[in-house]
Tab-separated table of C-alpha atoms in Angstrom:
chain	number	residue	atom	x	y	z
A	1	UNK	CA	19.630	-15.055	-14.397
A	2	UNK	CA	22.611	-12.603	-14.746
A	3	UNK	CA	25.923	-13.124	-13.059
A	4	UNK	CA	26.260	-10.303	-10.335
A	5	UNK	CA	28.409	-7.869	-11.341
A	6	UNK	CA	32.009	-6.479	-10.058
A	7	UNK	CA	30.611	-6.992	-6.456
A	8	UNK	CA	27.452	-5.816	-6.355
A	9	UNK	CA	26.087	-6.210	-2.550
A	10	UNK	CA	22.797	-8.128	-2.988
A	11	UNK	CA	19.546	-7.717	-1.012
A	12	UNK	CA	19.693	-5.396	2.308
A	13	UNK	CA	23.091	-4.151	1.585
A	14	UNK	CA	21.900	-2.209	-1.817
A	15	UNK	CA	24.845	-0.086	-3.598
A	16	UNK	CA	24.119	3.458	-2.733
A	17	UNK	CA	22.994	4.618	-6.383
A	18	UNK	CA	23.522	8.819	-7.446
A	19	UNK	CA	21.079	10.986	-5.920
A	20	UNK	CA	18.245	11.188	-5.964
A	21	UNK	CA	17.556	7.732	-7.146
A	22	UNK	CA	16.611	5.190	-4.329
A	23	UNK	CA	16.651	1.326	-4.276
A	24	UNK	CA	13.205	-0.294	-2.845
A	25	UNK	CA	11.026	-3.306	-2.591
A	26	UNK	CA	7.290	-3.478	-2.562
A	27	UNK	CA	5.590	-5.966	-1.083
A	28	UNK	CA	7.001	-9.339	0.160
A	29	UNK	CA	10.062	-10.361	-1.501
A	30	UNK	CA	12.073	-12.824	-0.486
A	31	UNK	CA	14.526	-13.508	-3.093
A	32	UNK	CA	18.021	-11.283	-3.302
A	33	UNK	CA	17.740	-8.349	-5.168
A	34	UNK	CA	20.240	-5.441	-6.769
A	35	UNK	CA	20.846	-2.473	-8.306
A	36	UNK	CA	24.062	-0.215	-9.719
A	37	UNK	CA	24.017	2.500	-12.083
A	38	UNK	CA	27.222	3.799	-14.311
A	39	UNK	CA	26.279	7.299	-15.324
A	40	UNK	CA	22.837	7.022	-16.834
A	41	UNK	CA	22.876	3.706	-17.367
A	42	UNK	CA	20.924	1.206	-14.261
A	43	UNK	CA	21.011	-2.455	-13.779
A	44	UNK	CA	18.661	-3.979	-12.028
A	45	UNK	CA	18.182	-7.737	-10.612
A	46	UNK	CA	14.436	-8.061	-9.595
A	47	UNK	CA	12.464	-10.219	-7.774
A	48	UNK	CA	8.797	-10.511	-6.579
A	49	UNK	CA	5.928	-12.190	-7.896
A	50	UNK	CA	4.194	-9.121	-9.854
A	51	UNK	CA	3.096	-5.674	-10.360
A	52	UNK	CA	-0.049	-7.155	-10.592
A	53	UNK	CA	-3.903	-6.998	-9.207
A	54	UNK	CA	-4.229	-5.376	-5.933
A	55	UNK	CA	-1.293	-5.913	-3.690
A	56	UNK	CA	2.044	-5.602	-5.987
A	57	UNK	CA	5.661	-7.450	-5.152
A	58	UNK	CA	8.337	-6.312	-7.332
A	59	UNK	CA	11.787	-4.142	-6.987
A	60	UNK	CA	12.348	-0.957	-8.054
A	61	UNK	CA	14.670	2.354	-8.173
A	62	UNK	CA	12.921	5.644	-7.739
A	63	UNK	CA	13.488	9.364	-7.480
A	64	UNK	CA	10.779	11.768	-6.481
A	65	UNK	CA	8.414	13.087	-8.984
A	66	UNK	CA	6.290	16.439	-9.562
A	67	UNK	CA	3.047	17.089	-10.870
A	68	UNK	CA	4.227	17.295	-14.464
A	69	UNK	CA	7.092	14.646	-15.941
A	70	UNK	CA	7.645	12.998	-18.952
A	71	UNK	CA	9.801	9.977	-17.973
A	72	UNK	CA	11.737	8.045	-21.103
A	73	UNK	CA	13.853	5.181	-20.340
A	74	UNK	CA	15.493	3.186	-22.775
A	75	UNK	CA	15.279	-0.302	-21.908
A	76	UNK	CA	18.333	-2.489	-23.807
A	77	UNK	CA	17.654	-5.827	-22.485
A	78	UNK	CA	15.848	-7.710	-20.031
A	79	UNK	CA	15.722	-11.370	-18.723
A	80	UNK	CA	11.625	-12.375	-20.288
A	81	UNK	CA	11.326	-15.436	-17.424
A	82	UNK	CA	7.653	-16.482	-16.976
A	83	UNK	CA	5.717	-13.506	-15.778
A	84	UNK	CA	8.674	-11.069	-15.392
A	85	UNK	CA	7.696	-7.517	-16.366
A	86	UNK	CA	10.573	-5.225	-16.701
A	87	UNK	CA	9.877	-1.294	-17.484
A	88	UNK	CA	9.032	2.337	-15.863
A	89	UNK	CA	6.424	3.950	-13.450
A	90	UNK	CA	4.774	6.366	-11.914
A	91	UNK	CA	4.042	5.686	-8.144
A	92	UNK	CA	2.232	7.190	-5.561
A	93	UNK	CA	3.826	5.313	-2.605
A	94	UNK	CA	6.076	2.639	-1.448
A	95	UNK	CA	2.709	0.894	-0.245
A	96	UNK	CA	1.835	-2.730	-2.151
A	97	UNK	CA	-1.719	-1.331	-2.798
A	98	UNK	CA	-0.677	2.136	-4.116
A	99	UNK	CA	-1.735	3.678	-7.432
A	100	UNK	CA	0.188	3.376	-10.112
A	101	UNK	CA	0.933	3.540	-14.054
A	102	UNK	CA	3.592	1.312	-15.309
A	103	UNK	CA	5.234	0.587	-18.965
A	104	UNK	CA	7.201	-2.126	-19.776
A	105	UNK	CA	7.551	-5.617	-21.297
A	106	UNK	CA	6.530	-8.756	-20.136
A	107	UNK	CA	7.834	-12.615	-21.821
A	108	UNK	CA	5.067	-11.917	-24.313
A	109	UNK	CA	4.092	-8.472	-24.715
A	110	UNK	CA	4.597	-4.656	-24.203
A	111	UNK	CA	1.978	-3.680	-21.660
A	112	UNK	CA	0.753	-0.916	-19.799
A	113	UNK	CA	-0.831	-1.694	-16.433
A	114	UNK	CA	-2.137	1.173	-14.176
A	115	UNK	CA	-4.193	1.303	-10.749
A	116	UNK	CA	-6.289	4.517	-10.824
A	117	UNK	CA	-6.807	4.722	-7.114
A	118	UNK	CA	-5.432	2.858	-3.934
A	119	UNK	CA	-6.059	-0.698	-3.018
A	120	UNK	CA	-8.284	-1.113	-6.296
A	121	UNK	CA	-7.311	-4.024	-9.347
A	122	UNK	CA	-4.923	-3.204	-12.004
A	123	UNK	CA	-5.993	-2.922	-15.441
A	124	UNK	CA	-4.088	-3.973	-18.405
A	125	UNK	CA	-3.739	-3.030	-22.232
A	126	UNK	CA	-0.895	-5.338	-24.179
A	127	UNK	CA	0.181	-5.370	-27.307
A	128	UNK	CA	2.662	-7.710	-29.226
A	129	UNK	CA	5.914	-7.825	-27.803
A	130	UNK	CA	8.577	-6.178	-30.021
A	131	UNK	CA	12.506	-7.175	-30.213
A	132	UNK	CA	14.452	-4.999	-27.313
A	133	UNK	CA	16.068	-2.316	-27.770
A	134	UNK	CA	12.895	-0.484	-26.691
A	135	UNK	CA	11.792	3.163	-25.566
A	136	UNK	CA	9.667	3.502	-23.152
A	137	UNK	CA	7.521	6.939	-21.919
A	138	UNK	CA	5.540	8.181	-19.254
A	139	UNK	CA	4.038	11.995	-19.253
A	140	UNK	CA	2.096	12.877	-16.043
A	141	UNK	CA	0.186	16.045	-15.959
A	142	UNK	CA	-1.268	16.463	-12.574
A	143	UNK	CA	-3.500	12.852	-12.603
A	144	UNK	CA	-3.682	12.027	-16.531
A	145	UNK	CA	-0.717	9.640	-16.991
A	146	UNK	CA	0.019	8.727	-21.104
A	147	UNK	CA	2.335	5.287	-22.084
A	148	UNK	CA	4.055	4.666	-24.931
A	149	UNK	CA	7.036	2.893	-26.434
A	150	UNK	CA	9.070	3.284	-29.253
A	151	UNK	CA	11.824	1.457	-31.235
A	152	UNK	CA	14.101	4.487	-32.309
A	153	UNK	CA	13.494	7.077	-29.208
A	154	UNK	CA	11.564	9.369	-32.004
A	155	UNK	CA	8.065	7.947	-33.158
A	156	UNK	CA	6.056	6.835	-30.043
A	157	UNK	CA	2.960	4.783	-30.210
A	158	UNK	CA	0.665	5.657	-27.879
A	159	UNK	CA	-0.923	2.597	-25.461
A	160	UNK	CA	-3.279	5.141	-23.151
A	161	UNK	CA	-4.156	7.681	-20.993
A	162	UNK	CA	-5.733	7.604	-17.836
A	163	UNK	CA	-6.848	9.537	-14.798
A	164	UNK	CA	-4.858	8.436	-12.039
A	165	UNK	CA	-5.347	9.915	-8.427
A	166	UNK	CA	-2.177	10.335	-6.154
A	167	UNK	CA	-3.376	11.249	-3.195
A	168	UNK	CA	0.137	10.824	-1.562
A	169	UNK	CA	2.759	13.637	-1.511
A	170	UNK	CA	5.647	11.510	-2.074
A	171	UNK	CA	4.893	9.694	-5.607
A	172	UNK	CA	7.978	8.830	-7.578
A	173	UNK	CA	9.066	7.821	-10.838
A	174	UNK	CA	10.732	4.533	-11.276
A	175	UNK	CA	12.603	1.823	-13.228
A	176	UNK	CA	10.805	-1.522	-11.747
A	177	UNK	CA	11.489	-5.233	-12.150
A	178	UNK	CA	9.481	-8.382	-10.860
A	179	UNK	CA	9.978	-11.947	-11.839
């Protein structure tokens, strides 16, 4: 893993990041855990075992979300350990079992993952893995959710769309981590 950088408080003791982004973890996660940010620009140091099936355990950094959003992130590098996935969301809730749509990469491919409603299995769509640098995109408009990625930021292939129901008032947008 990466060195921790210029102290970075691990774990409970999260570095208060700019408003309104938020530091959390789903699930049960028992390894340390961090986050900083220098102007746009995040670091995070996951843990967890996945966003994955029904009950998810991963880290994340969030700020609340609206009905419509298109969410880019640019994602420069990332640590590809066995069955890390490193990329954005779109969350209804803090809860392990909550619906979701995620983008990201994984050790072996770009994926995007969703759960269309709470507590159900997550379904996957992958594609070969591309070298990082890497753009990543989420547009939500009301409960359709589109992924893509891109290498320059401008021409975006498209991975799906789906209707996802968040039932929950206080879904966010995020930058997660699990590995």
């Amino acid at each position: 893993g990466r060195a921790n950088p210029a102290p970075v408080p691990f774990s409970d003791t999260i570095t208060k990041l700019p408003g309104p982004w938020e530091a959390r973890r789903i699930g049960n996660i028992p390894a340390a855990t961090w986050a900083s940010a220098d102007k746009n620009n995040f670091i995070l140091h996951g843990a967890g075992r996945n966003i994955d099936g029904i009950i998810d355990n991963f880290f994340f950094v969030q700020r609340p979300a609206s009905n419509s959003l298109d969410f880019k992130s640019h994602l420069k590098s990332a640590d590809r350990q066995m069955a890390s996935r490193h990329g954005i969301m779109m969350r209804e809730s803090i809860r392990a079992d909550a619906a979701f749509a995620f983008v990201g990469v994984s050790q072996t491919s770009i994926l995007w993952a969703h759960r269309d409603l709470t507590s159900s299995p997550c379904q996957f769509t992958n594609v070969a893995v591309t070298t990082l640098p890497l753009y990543l995109r989420l547009i939500r408009r009301t409960n359709h959710i589109c992924s893509a990625y891109s290498t320059n930021g401008s021409n975006w292939t498209w991975l799906g769309t789906n209707q996802i129901n968040f039932a929950d008032s206080t879904d966010a947008a995020a930058m997660g981590v699990s590995s």
